[in-house]
C-alpha cells in the first residue's frame, strides 16, 4: 500500500498543508486529543474524500474545527448562553459542542442532521493550520472506520495509506483519547461522549448536573458499532478475575495484559504484560498506542484490567467498553 508522507510541522509544511486543503485534498494533523483527517469544511467534494478514506458511512456527522470561539456563530445558530459559557471556559481544549447548524453549512459535514459539532483544538500545529487556512476544517479521527484512533503520525500512515496528501507530525497527542462531546440542541445539555475533560468539570462550569443516562446505551449517533476496537479479541475484567482467567487459559493461547499493577510473580501465563499508569490522564495518554502495540503482536487475546468506577476514569472506561465489550 502506498503511504502518505509524514512531515515535520514547520511553517513551510503548514503552508503546504493549507495549499492541500485549498485544493480540496486531505491533511492529517495533530490535535491534543488524537490526530484528525482534515478537509475544507465548506467543500462537499473534499468532505466526501474523508468518508471514502475512512470507509465511514456518510450519515455519520463530522466535527468542524475552528480557530476561535468567535467563529462559532458562523457555523451554528441559536447558540445558548450555556454553550457559549462552556466554550469560553474550555476552548482551546478537548471539548466538542453540538449546536443547531447555521445556514450555509453543507450536508456532507452534518450527515444531513440539523445540528453541527464544533471544536477549537488545543494543539499549536492545529491552531496554526486553522488560522492560516482561515476557515473551518472538518476532521474525524484519522483512522479507518471502527479502528483505534491514532495518537502518533505513524499510526495515521499505517492506517490510512495514501489517502491523506500530507501528514503533519506533531508528536504524540497529549490527551490521547477523543474530546468530550456536549449536546446543546435538546432541552437540557447532554454529555454524548465522555472525554478527559470530565463530566464533573463540565457540570461545574455549567452549574448543572447532567441527566443520568442509561449506561451502555448509544449516545452519539453512529456509536452503535464497536469503535476503537483492536483486531485481537479483547476482554476487560478486574484484577482477581484476570488472575483466574490467566491461570485457567489453555497453554497454547497467547495472552497480552494491560494492567494497573505489576505482574504478580505467580502469574506466568501472560505472554506480554503492560503495567499502565494508575493516573487516569497518563493512562489515557498511552492507552491507544499500547492497544496498537499489543494488537500488532497477533496474540490470541488481550485482557484489560478494569479501572476504578469513578468520574475521572469515565472516559477511559467508555473506550475500554467499546474496545473490549461489556464488563465481565
Ligand atoms: O477529539 C476529537 O473529537 C477528534 C479530534 C480529531 O478532534 N475527532 C473525533 O472525530 O473524534 P470523530 O468523527 O472520530 O468522532 C466524532 C463524533 C462521532 O461519533 C460523531 O457521530 C459525533 O462526534 N458528532 C459529530 N457531529 C455530530 C452532531 N451534529 N450530532 C451528534 N453527534 C455528532
Ligand atoms: Mg473516530
Coordinates of C-alpha atoms and ligand atoms in Angstrom, one line a residue:
X1 CA 0.0 0.0 0.0
X2 CA 1.3 3.5 -0.8
X3 CA 1.7 5.7 2.2
X4 CA 1.4 9.4 2.7
X5 CA 4.4 11.4 3.6
X6 CA 4.9 12.4 7.2
X7 CA 6.5 15.8 7.5
X8 CA 7.6 17.9 10.4
X9 CA 5.1 20.7 11.2
X10 CA 7.4 23.5 10.2
X11 CA 5.9 26.8 9.0
X12 CA 6.7 25.8 5.4
X13 CA 5.0 22.5 5.7
X14 CA 1.9 24.0 7.4
X15 CA 1.7 26.4 4.4
X16 CA 1.9 23.3 2.1
X17 CA -0.9 21.7 4.1
X18 CA -3.0 24.9 3.6
X19 CA -2.5 24.5 -0.2
X20 CA -3.6 20.9 0.0
X21 CA -6.8 21.9 1.9
X22 CA -7.5 24.6 -0.7
X23 CA -7.1 22.1 -3.5
X24 CA -9.8 20.0 -1.8
X25 CA -7.5 17.3 -0.6
X26 CA -6.9 15.8 2.8
X27 CA -4.4 16.7 5.5
X28 CA -3.8 14.6 8.7
X29 CA -2.9 16.9 11.6
X30 CA -2.2 16.6 15.3
X31 CA -4.7 17.8 17.9
X32 CA -4.2 17.4 21.7
X33 CA -6.7 14.5 21.7
X34 CA -6.0 12.4 18.6
X35 CA -4.9 13.0 15.0
X36 CA -7.6 14.3 12.7
X37 CA -8.1 13.7 9.0
X38 CA -8.9 17.2 7.8
X39 CA -10.8 18.7 4.8
X40 CA -12.1 22.1 3.9
X41 CA -15.4 22.1 5.7
X42 CA -17.1 24.2 3.0
X43 CA -16.3 21.8 0.2
X44 CA -18.6 18.9 -0.5
X45 CA -16.1 17.1 -2.7
X46 CA -13.3 17.5 -0.1
X47 CA -15.6 16.2 2.7
X48 CA -16.6 13.2 0.5
X49 CA -13.0 12.3 0.4
X50 CA -12.9 11.9 4.2
X51 CA -15.7 9.3 4.1
X52 CA -14.1 7.4 1.3
X53 CA -10.7 7.4 3.1
X54 CA -12.2 6.2 6.3
X55 CA -14.7 3.8 4.9
X56 CA -17.2 5.6 7.1
X57 CA -21.0 5.7 6.4
X58 CA -21.9 9.2 5.0
X59 CA -24.6 9.8 7.6
X60 CA -22.1 10.0 10.4
X61 CA -21.5 13.7 11.1
X62 CA -18.1 15.2 11.3
X63 CA -16.7 17.7 13.8
X64 CA -15.8 21.1 12.3
X65 CA -12.6 22.5 13.9
X66 CA -12.3 26.3 14.2
X67 CA -9.6 28.5 15.5
X68 CA -11.5 30.7 17.8
X69 CA -14.7 30.8 19.8
X70 CA -15.7 34.0 17.9
X71 CA -16.2 31.8 14.8
X72 CA -18.9 29.8 16.4
X73 CA -21.8 31.8 15.1
X74 CA -20.6 31.4 11.5
X75 CA -21.4 27.7 11.8
X76 CA -24.2 27.5 14.4
X77 CA -27.3 29.3 15.1
X78 CA -29.4 29.9 18.3
X79 CA -26.3 29.3 20.4
X80 CA -27.4 29.1 24.0
X81 CA -25.6 31.1 26.6
X82 CA -24.6 27.9 28.4
X83 CA -22.8 26.6 25.3
X84 CA -21.0 29.9 24.9
X85 CA -20.0 29.8 28.5
X86 CA -18.6 26.3 28.2
X87 CA -16.8 27.0 25.0
X88 CA -15.2 30.1 26.6
X89 CA -14.2 28.2 29.6
X90 CA -12.6 25.2 27.8
X91 CA -11.5 26.3 24.3
X92 CA -9.0 25.7 23.0
X93 CA -9.4 22.2 24.5
X94 CA -10.7 18.7 24.4
X95 CA -14.4 19.7 24.1
X96 CA -16.9 19.5 21.2
X97 CA -20.2 21.2 21.4
X98 CA -23.3 20.1 19.3
X99 CA -25.4 23.1 18.2
X100 CA -28.1 23.9 15.7
X101 CA -26.4 24.2 12.4
X102 CA -26.1 27.6 10.7
X103 CA -27.4 28.4 7.2
X104 CA -24.9 27.5 4.6
X105 CA -23.3 24.6 6.4
X106 CA -23.1 21.7 3.9
X107 CA -25.0 18.5 4.4
X108 CA -21.8 16.4 3.9
X109 CA -20.4 17.7 7.2
X110 CA -23.5 17.2 9.3
X111 CA -24.6 13.9 7.8
X112 CA -27.8 15.7 6.8
X113 CA -28.7 16.4 10.5
X114 CA -30.0 19.8 11.6
X115 CA -27.0 20.0 14.1
X116 CA -23.3 20.6 13.9
X117 CA -20.3 19.6 16.1
X118 CA -17.7 22.3 16.7
X119 CA -14.4 22.4 18.5
X120 CA -11.3 24.6 18.9
X121 CA -8.4 22.2 19.4
X122 CA -5.5 23.0 21.8
X123 CA -2.6 22.0 19.7
X124 CA -0.2 24.7 18.4
X125 CA 0.0 22.9 15.0
X126 CA -3.7 22.6 14.6
X127 CA -4.3 26.2 15.6
X128 CA -1.6 27.4 13.2
X129 CA -3.1 25.4 10.4
X130 CA -6.6 26.7 11.1
X131 CA -5.5 30.3 11.3
X132 CA -3.6 30.1 8.1
X133 CA -6.3 28.3 6.3
X134 CA -8.8 30.8 7.5
X135 CA -11.8 28.5 7.5
X136 CA -13.3 25.5 9.2
X137 CA -11.6 22.1 8.9
X138 CA -13.9 19.1 9.1
X139 CA -11.9 16.3 10.8
X140 CA -12.8 12.9 12.2
X141 CA -10.1 10.9 13.9
X142 CA -7.6 9.8 11.2
X143 CA -8.3 6.1 11.3
X144 CA -10.3 3.6 9.3
X145 CA -13.9 3.4 10.5
X146 CA -14.1 1.2 13.6
X147 CA -10.4 1.1 14.3
X148 CA -8.3 2.7 17.1
X149 CA -7.8 6.4 16.8
X150 CA -4.2 7.5 16.0
X151 CA -2.2 9.3 18.7
X152 CA 1.1 9.4 16.6
X153 CA 1.7 10.4 13.0
X154 CA 2.9 6.9 12.1
X155 CA -0.4 5.4 13.2
X156 CA -2.1 7.6 10.6
X157 CA 0.3 6.4 8.0
X158 CA -0.2 2.8 8.9
X159 CA -4.0 3.0 8.9
X160 CA -4.8 5.4 6.0
X161 CA -2.2 4.7 3.4
X162 CA -2.0 7.4 0.8
X163 CA -5.5 8.9 1.2
X164 CA -4.1 12.0 3.0
X165 CA -1.8 14.1 0.8
X166 CA 0.2 15.0 3.8
X167 CA 0.6 14.0 7.5
X168 CA 1.8 16.8 9.7
X169 CA 3.8 15.4 12.6
X170 CA 3.1 17.0 15.9
X171 CA 4.5 14.3 18.2
X172 CA 2.3 12.1 20.4
X173 CA -1.1 13.5 21.4
X174 CA -1.1 14.8 25.0
X175 CA -4.6 13.8 25.9
X176 CA -4.7 10.6 23.9
X177 CA -8.5 9.9 23.6
X178 CA -11.2 11.8 21.8
X179 CA -12.9 15.0 23.0
X180 CA -15.8 15.2 25.4
X181 CA -19.0 15.9 23.4
X182 CA -21.8 18.0 24.9
X183 CA -25.1 18.3 23.0
X184 CA -26.9 21.7 23.5
X185 CA -29.7 21.0 21.0
X186 CA -32.1 19.4 23.4
X187 CA -34.0 20.8 26.4
X188 CA -31.0 20.2 28.7
X189 CA -27.3 19.8 27.8
X190 CA -26.3 16.1 27.5
X191 CA -22.9 14.5 27.6
X192 CA -22.8 12.4 24.4
X193 CA -19.2 11.2 24.7
X194 CA -17.2 11.4 27.9
X195 CA -13.6 12.6 27.5
X196 CA -10.7 13.6 29.7
X197 CA -12.5 16.9 30.3
X198 CA -14.6 15.2 33.0
X199 CA -18.3 15.2 33.5
X200 CA -17.8 16.9 36.9
X201 CA -15.7 19.7 35.4
X202 CA -18.3 20.3 32.7
X203 CA -21.2 20.2 35.2
X204 CA -19.3 22.7 37.5
X205 CA -18.7 25.1 34.6
X206 CA -22.4 24.8 33.5
X207 CA -23.8 24.9 37.1
X208 CA -26.0 21.9 36.3
X209 CA -26.0 18.1 36.8
X210 CA -26.3 16.1 33.6
X211 CA -29.4 13.9 33.5
X212 CA -28.3 10.3 34.3
X213 CA -28.1 8.2 31.1
X214 CA -28.7 4.5 30.7
X215 CA -25.2 3.2 30.9
X216 CA -24.1 1.5 27.7
X217 CA -26.8 3.0 25.5
X218 CA -25.5 4.6 22.4
X219 CA -25.5 8.4 22.9
X220 CA -23.7 9.6 19.8
X221 CA -25.4 8.8 16.6
X222 CA -23.2 6.2 14.9
X223 CA -21.7 4.8 18.1
X224 CA -23.5 1.5 17.8
X225 CA -20.7 -0.3 16.0
X226 CA -17.7 -1.2 18.2
X227 CA -15.5 1.8 17.7
X228 CA -11.9 1.9 18.9
X229 CA -11.6 -1.8 18.6
X230 CA -8.3 -3.8 18.2
X231 CA -8.4 -6.8 15.8
X232 CA -7.4 -9.1 18.6
X233 CA -10.3 -10.3 20.8
X234 CA -10.2 -8.2 24.0
X235 CA -11.9 -8.5 27.3
X236 CA -11.8 -6.4 30.4
X237 CA -12.0 -7.8 33.9
X238 CA -11.0 -6.9 37.4
X239 CA -7.6 -7.9 38.8
X240 CA -8.9 -11.0 40.6
X241 CA -10.8 -12.4 37.6
X242 CA -7.8 -11.6 35.4
X243 CA -5.6 -13.8 37.6
X244 CA -8.2 -16.6 37.3
X245 CA -8.5 -16.2 33.5
X246 CA -4.8 -16.3 33.1
X247 CA -4.3 -19.3 35.2
X248 CA -7.1 -21.3 33.6
X249 CA -6.2 -20.3 30.0
X250 CA -5.0 -23.2 27.8
X251 CA -1.3 -23.1 27.3
X252 CA -1.5 -22.8 23.6
X253 CA -3.2 -19.4 23.9
X254 CA -1.0 -16.3 23.8
X255 CA -2.4 -13.5 26.0
X256 CA -1.4 -9.8 26.4
X257 CA -2.4 -7.9 29.5
X258 CA -2.9 -4.2 30.1
X259 CA -2.9 -3.9 33.8
X260 CA -2.8 -1.3 36.5
X261 CA -0.3 -3.1 38.6
X262 CA 2.9 -5.1 38.2
X263 CA 2.8 -8.7 37.0
X264 CA 2.5 -10.9 40.1
X265 CA 5.4 -13.4 40.3
X266 CA 2.9 -16.3 40.5
X267 CA 1.3 -15.3 37.2
X268 CA 3.4 -16.5 34.3
X269 CA 0.7 -17.3 31.8
X270 CA 0.7 -13.9 30.1
X271 CA 2.9 -13.5 27.1
X272 CA 3.1 -9.7 27.4
X273 CA 2.3 -7.7 30.5
X274 CA 2.0 -3.9 30.2
X275 CA 1.6 -2.0 33.5
X276 CA 0.0 1.3 32.7
X277 CA -0.1 4.4 35.0
X278 CA -2.7 4.5 37.7
X279 CA -3.2 8.2 37.0
X280 CA -6.1 8.5 34.5
X281 CA -4.5 11.3 32.4
X282 CA -1.3 9.4 32.0
X283 CA -3.2 6.2 31.3
X284 CA -5.4 7.8 28.6
X285 CA -2.3 9.3 27.0
X286 CA -0.8 5.9 26.4
X287 CA -3.8 3.6 26.0
X288 CA -4.3 3.7 22.2
X289 CA -0.6 3.3 21.5
X290 CA -0.5 0.3 23.9
X291 CA -3.5 -1.3 22.3
X292 CA -2.0 -0.9 18.9
X293 CA 1.3 -2.4 20.0
X294 CA -0.4 -5.5 21.6
X295 CA -2.7 -5.8 18.5
X296 CA 0.4 -5.9 16.2
X297 CA 1.8 -9.0 18.1
X298 CA -1.1 -11.2 16.8
X299 CA -1.9 -12.6 20.2
X300 CA -4.9 -14.7 20.8
X301 CA -6.4 -12.5 23.4
X302 CA -5.9 -9.1 25.2
X303 CA -7.1 -8.9 28.8
X304 CA -7.5 -5.4 30.2
X305 CA -7.7 -4.7 33.9
X306 CA -10.8 -2.7 34.8
X307 CA -10.0 0.8 36.0
X308 CA -11.9 2.2 39.0
X309 CA -15.6 3.2 38.5
X310 CA -15.0 6.9 39.3
X311 CA -15.7 10.2 37.4
X312 CA -12.0 10.7 36.5
X313 CA -11.9 7.2 34.8
X314 CA -15.3 7.6 33.0
X315 CA -13.8 8.3 29.5
X316 CA -11.2 5.6 29.7
X317 CA -13.8 3.1 30.8
X318 CA -16.0 4.2 27.9
X319 CA -13.2 3.5 25.4
X320 CA -12.4 0.2 27.0
X321 CA -16.1 -0.8 26.9
X322 CA -16.0 -0.2 23.1
X323 CA -12.7 -2.0 22.6
X324 CA -13.4 -4.9 24.8
X325 CA -17.2 -5.3 25.0
X326 CA -19.2 -5.2 28.2
X327 CA -17.8 -5.7 31.6
X328 CA -17.4 -9.4 32.5
Ligands
LIG1 O1 -11.1 14.6 19.8 C1 -11.8 14.6 18.8 O2 -13.0 14.9 18.9 C2 -11.2 14.1 17.5 C3 -10.2 15.2 17.0 C4 -9.7 14.9 15.6 O3 -10.9 16.5 17.1 N1 -12.3 13.9 16.5 C5 -13.1 12.9 16.5 O4 -14.0 12.8 15.4 O5 -13.1 12.1 17.4 P1 -14.8 11.5 15.1 O6 -15.5 11.8 13.8 O7 -14.0 10.3 15.1 O8 -15.9 11.5 16.2 C6 -16.8 12.5 16.3 C7 -18.1 12.0 16.9 C8 -18.8 11.0 16.1 O9 -19.2 9.9 17.0 C9 -20.0 11.7 15.6 O10 -21.1 10.9 15.4 C10 -20.2 12.8 16.6 O11 -18.9 13.2 17.1 N2 -20.9 14.0 16.0 C11 -20.3 14.9 15.2 N3 -21.2 15.8 14.8 C12 -22.4 15.5 15.5 C13 -23.7 16.0 15.5 N4 -24.0 17.0 14.8 N5 -24.6 15.4 16.3 C14 -24.3 14.3 17.0 N6 -23.1 13.7 17.0 C15 -22.1 14.3 16.3
LIG2 MG1 -13.3 8.5 15.4

